[in-house]
Amino acid sequence: MLSYNTSVAVNGQRPSSSGTMSSGRQSIPPSPGGARFPSPLSNGIMANGATPSNGSPATQQHIWLVTGPAGCGKSTVAKHIADVLRVPFIEGDEYHTKSNIDKMSAGIPLTDADRWDWLTALREASIRELDRGNDGVVLTCSALKRKYRDVIRVAPYFTPNLHLHFIYLDAPEEVLLARVSARKNHYMSANMVHSQFDILERPNADEVDVITVDVTRSPEAVMADALDRVLTTMDDIRLSSQ
Ligand SMILES: Nc1ncnc2c1ncn2[C@@H]1O[C@H](COP(=O)(O)OP(=O)(O)O)[C@@H](O)[C@H]1O
Ligand SMILES: O=C(O)[C@H](O)[C@@H](O)[C@H](O)[C@H](O)COP(=O)(O)O
């Protein structure tokens, strides 16, 4: 049995241990055969425009998880990528329980225990969008620690054509403090930024599913760079799967 303190494979391979990953409350079962793949529409075209499988390359699906501390631009970047790719966008903030939101609104940082079910809910919501026939989904989640990213890394297990990518938006604390201070109508106040940097584990070099984007630039430059990296990654995967 894996625990949340055990790092998992970063490329969707089955973990070497035989167990499923579990928070002690929820676990993800293996995907039922083929259930995550889009079915042909009545015109014989797959939902994403690809041709059906009979001998042709299998459809590739992607989860794009935009990560980083409060104020780094997750929502801004994720909406842009989802709009351009024309895939669903999941705003992670909307998946918090009321008690989590009450806590953050009161300036109290969440604990690991507060975050497990949120992370699992986000993973399952992403898979539901893919099961509906979408060939991609973009979601936001701070995913500050490696073990939080590992919760999402379970999603592509047993599904070779599903690719998980993190887009980590990188900026120093003082830059994000200024942005959160200027942001209105959000339960995360500026005094929460420091607590996020306190626990932040920037992705390591071995986390090869992470695309790091420098977000100290203008929103336009950041969105263009992130989108470019996404499109290049999709092209690379498409070419290598042919
Ligand atoms: N590259 C950027 N430069 C300056 N301001 C930005 C940039 N990206 C986002 N913002 C602004 O910073 C604030 C936080 O952005 P947001 O997308 O809500 O971040 P997050 O979802 O990570 O908390 C918003 O007011 C947004 O308009
Ligand atoms: O937009 C933001 O300001 C952040 O995304 C914020 O809402 C928060 O970071 C998480 O939703 C809470 O979870 P963490 O404490 O794990 O970041």
Short mmCIF file of C-alpha atoms and ligand atoms in Angstrom, two decimals:
data_model
loop_
_atom_site.label_atom_id
_atom_site.label_comp_id
_atom_site.label_asym_id
_atom_site.label_seq_id
_atom_site.Cartn_x
_atom_site.Cartn_y
_atom_site.Cartn_z
CA MET A 1 0.00 0.00 0.00
CA LEU A 2 1.37 3.38 -0.92
CA SER A 3 1.17 6.13 1.63
CA TYR A 4 1.06 9.84 0.94
CA ASN A 5 4.66 10.06 2.03
CA THR A 6 5.86 7.73 -0.73
CA SER A 7 6.78 9.39 -4.03
CA VAL A 8 5.08 7.79 -7.00
CA ALA A 9 6.15 7.31 -10.61
CA VAL A 10 5.80 10.52 -12.58
CA ASN A 11 5.01 9.11 -16.00
CA GLY A 12 1.79 7.25 -15.43
CA GLN A 13 3.49 3.91 -14.96
CA ARG A 14 2.04 1.53 -12.47
CA PRO A 15 3.87 1.94 -9.12
CA SER A 16 6.24 -0.87 -8.19
CA SER A 17 4.18 -1.62 -5.08
CA SER A 18 1.02 -3.61 -5.78
CA GLY A 19 -1.30 -1.30 -3.84
CA THR A 20 -3.50 1.56 -4.98
CA MET A 21 -2.85 4.99 -3.54
CA SER A 22 -5.15 5.77 -0.68
CA SER A 23 -5.74 8.57 1.77
CA GLY A 24 -7.22 6.02 4.13
CA ARG A 25 -10.63 7.31 3.10
CA GLN A 26 -10.74 7.00 -0.67
CA SER A 27 -8.84 5.08 -3.32
CA ILE A 28 -8.97 4.99 -7.08
CA PRO A 29 -9.69 1.65 -8.69
CA PRO A 30 -8.09 0.61 -11.98
CA SER A 31 -9.88 2.16 -14.94
CA PRO A 32 -12.53 -0.13 -16.43
CA GLY A 33 -11.39 -1.34 -19.87
CA GLY A 34 -11.27 1.53 -22.31
CA ALA A 35 -13.81 3.60 -20.42
CA ARG A 36 -11.69 6.75 -20.58
CA PHE A 37 -11.47 6.84 -24.35
CA PRO A 38 -13.87 8.82 -26.50
CA SER A 39 -16.27 6.80 -28.61
CA PRO A 40 -16.83 7.50 -32.28
CA LEU A 41 -19.59 10.01 -33.03
CA SER A 42 -22.36 9.04 -35.46
CA ASN A 43 -20.25 10.36 -38.36
CA GLY A 44 -17.42 8.00 -37.45
CA ILE A 45 -15.18 10.81 -36.20
CA MET A 46 -13.88 10.71 -32.64
CA ALA A 47 -15.04 13.47 -30.28
CA ASN A 48 -11.68 15.21 -30.66
CA GLY A 49 -11.59 15.03 -34.45
CA ALA A 50 -9.24 12.03 -34.67
CA THR A 51 -10.18 8.96 -36.65
CA PRO A 52 -11.28 5.83 -34.79
CA SER A 53 -8.75 3.28 -33.76
CA ASN A 54 -9.02 0.53 -36.45
CA GLY A 55 -5.31 0.38 -37.06
CA SER A 56 -4.87 4.14 -36.71
CA PRO A 57 -3.10 5.78 -33.76
CA ALA A 58 -5.05 5.76 -30.50
CA THR A 59 -6.48 9.04 -29.23
CA GLN A 60 -4.21 10.83 -26.77
CA GLN A 61 -5.80 12.53 -23.78
CA HIS A 62 -4.22 15.18 -21.57
CA ILE A 63 -4.70 16.56 -18.08
CA TRP A 64 -3.07 19.99 -17.71
CA LEU A 65 -2.78 20.91 -14.03
CA VAL A 66 -1.75 24.52 -13.50
CA THR A 67 0.02 24.80 -10.13
CA GLY A 68 1.74 27.26 -7.84
CA PRO A 69 1.01 29.39 -4.77
CA ALA A 70 -1.85 31.87 -4.46
CA GLY A 71 -1.62 34.71 -6.94
CA CYS A 72 0.81 33.06 -9.37
CA GLY A 73 -1.80 33.25 -12.14
CA LYS A 74 -3.26 29.72 -12.17
CA SER A 75 -6.78 30.80 -13.08
CA THR A 76 -5.59 33.32 -15.66
CA VAL A 77 -3.30 30.82 -17.44
CA ALA A 78 -5.60 27.80 -17.14
CA LYS A 79 -8.62 29.60 -18.61
CA HIS A 80 -6.51 30.76 -21.54
CA ILE A 81 -5.21 27.27 -22.31
CA ALA A 82 -8.67 25.71 -21.93
CA ASP A 83 -10.18 28.35 -24.24
CA VAL A 84 -7.58 27.82 -26.95
CA LEU A 85 -7.67 24.01 -26.74
CA ARG A 86 -11.47 24.12 -26.41
CA VAL A 87 -11.46 21.69 -23.51
CA PRO A 88 -13.17 21.98 -20.09
CA PHE A 89 -11.69 24.14 -17.36
CA ILE A 90 -11.95 23.08 -13.71
CA GLU A 91 -11.38 25.81 -11.11
CA GLY A 92 -9.85 24.02 -8.14
CA ASP A 93 -11.02 26.65 -5.67
CA GLU A 94 -14.62 25.60 -6.39
CA TYR A 95 -13.97 22.09 -5.07
CA HIS A 96 -13.12 23.11 -1.51
CA THR A 97 -15.52 22.19 1.27
CA LYS A 98 -17.21 25.00 3.16
CA SER A 99 -15.07 24.25 6.20
CA ASN A 100 -11.88 24.64 4.12
CA ILE A 101 -13.10 27.96 2.74
CA ASP A 102 -14.12 29.15 6.21
CA LYS A 103 -10.67 28.24 7.47
CA MET A 104 -8.81 30.03 4.68
CA SER A 105 -11.12 33.05 4.96
CA ALA A 106 -10.16 33.24 8.63
CA GLY A 107 -6.48 33.31 7.63
CA ILE A 108 -5.77 29.75 8.80
CA PRO A 109 -3.68 27.67 6.38
CA LEU A 110 -5.04 24.25 5.42
CA THR A 111 -3.34 21.12 6.71
CA ASP A 112 -2.49 17.96 4.77
CA ALA A 113 -5.63 16.36 6.21
CA ASP A 114 -7.76 19.25 4.94
CA ARG A 115 -6.36 18.80 1.44
CA TRP A 116 -6.60 15.04 0.77
CA ASP A 117 -10.25 14.86 -0.21
CA TRP A 118 -9.94 18.08 -2.22
CA LEU A 119 -7.07 16.63 -4.26
CA THR A 120 -8.91 13.37 -4.82
CA ALA A 121 -12.06 15.23 -5.86
CA LEU A 122 -10.06 17.23 -8.41
CA ARG A 123 -8.47 14.09 -9.82
CA GLU A 124 -11.85 12.42 -10.15
CA ALA A 125 -13.46 15.50 -11.69
CA SER A 126 -10.71 15.54 -14.34
CA ILE A 127 -11.25 11.89 -15.16
CA ARG A 128 -15.00 12.47 -15.46
CA GLU A 129 -14.38 15.13 -18.11
CA LEU A 130 -12.20 12.72 -20.07
CA ASP A 131 -14.76 9.94 -19.70
CA ARG A 132 -17.29 12.29 -21.31
CA GLY A 133 -15.18 12.21 -24.47
CA ASN A 134 -13.06 15.34 -24.02
CA ASP A 135 -9.51 14.85 -25.18
CA GLY A 136 -8.20 17.22 -22.54
CA VAL A 137 -9.03 19.08 -19.37
CA VAL A 138 -7.29 22.01 -17.68
CA LEU A 139 -7.50 22.49 -13.93
CA THR A 140 -6.07 24.71 -11.26
CA CYS A 141 -4.71 23.46 -7.96
CA SER A 142 -1.87 24.92 -5.94
CA ALA A 143 -0.37 21.39 -5.43
CA LEU A 144 2.30 22.93 -3.24
CA LYS A 145 3.93 19.69 -2.07
CA ARG A 146 5.20 16.76 -4.05
CA LYS A 147 2.85 14.40 -2.26
CA TYR A 148 -0.10 16.52 -3.41
CA ARG A 149 1.12 16.26 -7.00
CA ASP A 150 1.49 12.54 -6.45
CA VAL A 151 -2.22 12.27 -5.61
CA ILE A 152 -3.00 13.53 -9.11
CA ARG A 153 -0.28 11.34 -10.63
CA VAL A 154 -2.45 8.33 -9.94
CA ALA A 155 -4.89 9.48 -12.67
CA PRO A 156 -3.02 8.07 -15.69
CA TYR A 157 -2.18 4.72 -14.09
CA PHE A 158 -3.45 1.89 -16.29
CA THR A 159 -4.33 4.36 -19.07
CA PRO A 160 -1.35 4.57 -21.41
CA ASN A 161 -2.90 7.17 -23.71
CA LEU A 162 -3.65 9.56 -20.86
CA HIS A 163 -0.89 12.09 -20.20
CA LEU A 164 -0.69 14.22 -17.08
CA HIS A 165 1.24 17.49 -17.18
CA PHE A 166 1.83 20.03 -14.44
CA ILE A 167 2.38 23.65 -15.43
CA TYR A 168 4.19 25.19 -12.48
CA LEU A 169 3.97 28.99 -12.41
CA ASP A 170 7.13 30.24 -10.77
CA ALA A 171 7.66 33.63 -9.11
CA PRO A 172 9.25 34.91 -5.89
CA GLU A 173 7.12 35.44 -2.80
CA GLU A 174 7.23 39.23 -2.96
CA VAL A 175 5.80 39.23 -6.51
CA LEU A 176 2.85 37.06 -5.48
CA LEU A 177 2.31 39.01 -2.29
CA ALA A 178 1.81 42.15 -4.38
CA ARG A 179 -0.61 40.40 -6.72
CA VAL A 180 -2.72 38.86 -3.97
CA SER A 181 -2.78 42.19 -2.10
CA ALA A 182 -4.22 43.83 -5.21
CA ARG A 183 -6.76 41.06 -5.90
CA LYS A 184 -10.34 41.70 -4.74
CA ASN A 185 -13.16 39.36 -3.73
CA HIS A 186 -11.15 36.26 -2.90
CA TYR A 187 -11.06 34.32 0.37
CA MET A 188 -7.25 34.09 0.25
CA SER A 189 -5.90 37.26 1.79
CA ALA A 190 -2.34 38.43 1.35
CA ASN A 191 -1.33 37.17 4.79
CA MET A 192 -1.78 33.58 3.52
CA VAL A 193 0.94 33.90 0.88
CA HIS A 194 3.81 33.46 3.32
CA SER A 195 2.33 30.23 4.71
CA GLN A 196 2.15 28.87 1.17
CA PHE A 197 5.83 29.61 0.49
CA ASP A 198 6.68 28.05 3.86
CA ILE A 199 5.47 24.65 2.71
CA LEU A 200 6.08 25.00 -1.04
CA GLU A 201 8.15 22.19 -2.56
CA ARG A 202 9.20 23.46 -5.96
CA PRO A 203 9.15 20.60 -8.47
CA ASN A 204 12.40 18.61 -8.57
CA ALA A 205 14.28 17.83 -11.76
CA ASP A 206 13.07 14.21 -11.58
CA GLU A 207 9.47 15.39 -11.87
CA VAL A 208 9.66 15.21 -15.64
CA ASP A 209 5.94 15.80 -16.09
CA VAL A 210 6.36 19.41 -14.92
CA ILE A 211 6.61 22.40 -17.26
CA THR A 212 7.95 25.41 -15.35
CA VAL A 213 6.95 28.87 -16.54
CA ASP A 214 8.50 32.11 -15.25
CA VAL A 215 5.51 34.27 -14.30
CA THR A 216 7.32 37.44 -13.37
CA ARG A 217 6.45 38.67 -16.87
CA SER A 218 3.25 40.28 -18.13
CA PRO A 219 0.07 38.14 -18.22
CA GLU A 220 0.18 38.18 -22.03
CA ALA A 221 3.80 36.92 -22.14
CA VAL A 222 3.06 34.25 -19.55
CA MET A 223 -0.08 33.01 -21.32
CA ALA A 224 1.71 32.88 -24.68
CA ASP A 225 4.68 30.99 -23.24
CA ALA A 226 2.50 28.50 -21.34
CA LEU A 227 0.35 27.86 -24.40
CA ASP A 228 3.40 27.39 -26.60
CA ARG A 229 4.83 24.82 -24.17
CA VAL A 230 1.49 22.99 -24.11
CA LEU A 231 1.22 22.84 -27.90
CA THR A 232 4.84 21.66 -28.24
CA THR A 233 4.26 18.96 -25.64
CA MET A 234 1.13 17.75 -27.43
CA ASP A 235 2.99 17.66 -30.76
CA ASP A 236 5.85 15.67 -29.23
CA ILE A 237 3.43 13.12 -27.77
CA ARG A 238 1.44 12.88 -31.00
CA LEU A 239 4.62 12.27 -33.01
CA SER A 240 6.03 9.72 -30.58
CA SER A 241 2.75 7.79 -30.51
CA GLN A 242 2.52 7.38 -34.30
N1 LIG B 1 1.62 37.61 -15.10
C1 LIG B 1 0.87 38.43 -14.33
N2 LIG B 1 1.29 39.67 -14.07
C2 LIG B 1 0.56 40.51 -13.27
N3 LIG B 1 -0.62 40.17 -12.71
C3 LIG B 1 -1.09 38.94 -12.93
C4 LIG B 1 -0.39 37.99 -13.75
N4 LIG B 1 -1.11 36.85 -13.80
C5 LIG B 1 -2.20 37.06 -13.04
N5 LIG B 1 -2.21 38.32 -12.53
C6 LIG B 1 -3.20 38.92 -11.61
O1 LIG B 1 -2.84 38.45 -10.32
C7 LIG B 1 -4.00 38.08 -9.60
C8 LIG B 1 -3.94 36.59 -9.30
O2 LIG B 1 -4.10 35.86 -10.49
P1 LIG B 1 -4.93 34.52 -10.51
O3 LIG B 1 -4.99 34.04 -11.92
O4 LIG B 1 -6.21 34.66 -9.76
O5 LIG B 1 -3.93 33.57 -9.66
P2 LIG B 1 -4.22 32.24 -8.85
O6 LIG B 1 -5.37 31.55 -9.52
O7 LIG B 1 -2.94 31.47 -8.97
O8 LIG B 1 -4.48 32.61 -7.44
C9 LIG B 1 -5.19 38.46 -10.45
O9 LIG B 1 -5.62 39.73 -10.04
C10 LIG B 1 -4.63 38.48 -11.86
O10 LIG B 1 -5.32 39.37 -12.70
O1 LIG B 2 -6.21 31.36 -5.99
C1 LIG B 2 -5.63 31.21 -4.92
O2 LIG B 2 -5.38 32.12 -4.13
C2 LIG B 2 -5.23 29.84 -4.50
O3 LIG B 2 -5.42 28.88 -5.48
C3 LIG B 2 -6.01 29.47 -3.26
O4 LIG B 2 -7.35 29.46 -3.48
C4 LIG B 2 -5.46 28.34 -2.50
O5 LIG B 2 -4.12 28.22 -2.73
C5 LIG B 2 -6.05 27.00 -2.57
O6 LIG B 2 -7.24 26.82 -3.18
C6 LIG B 2 -6.01 26.45 -1.19
O7 LIG B 2 -5.23 25.41 -1.11
P1 LIG B 2 -3.70 25.43 -0.66
O8 LIG B 2 -3.61 25.98 0.70
O9 LIG B 2 -3.36 23.98 -0.77
O10 LIG B 2 -2.99 26.28 -1.66
#
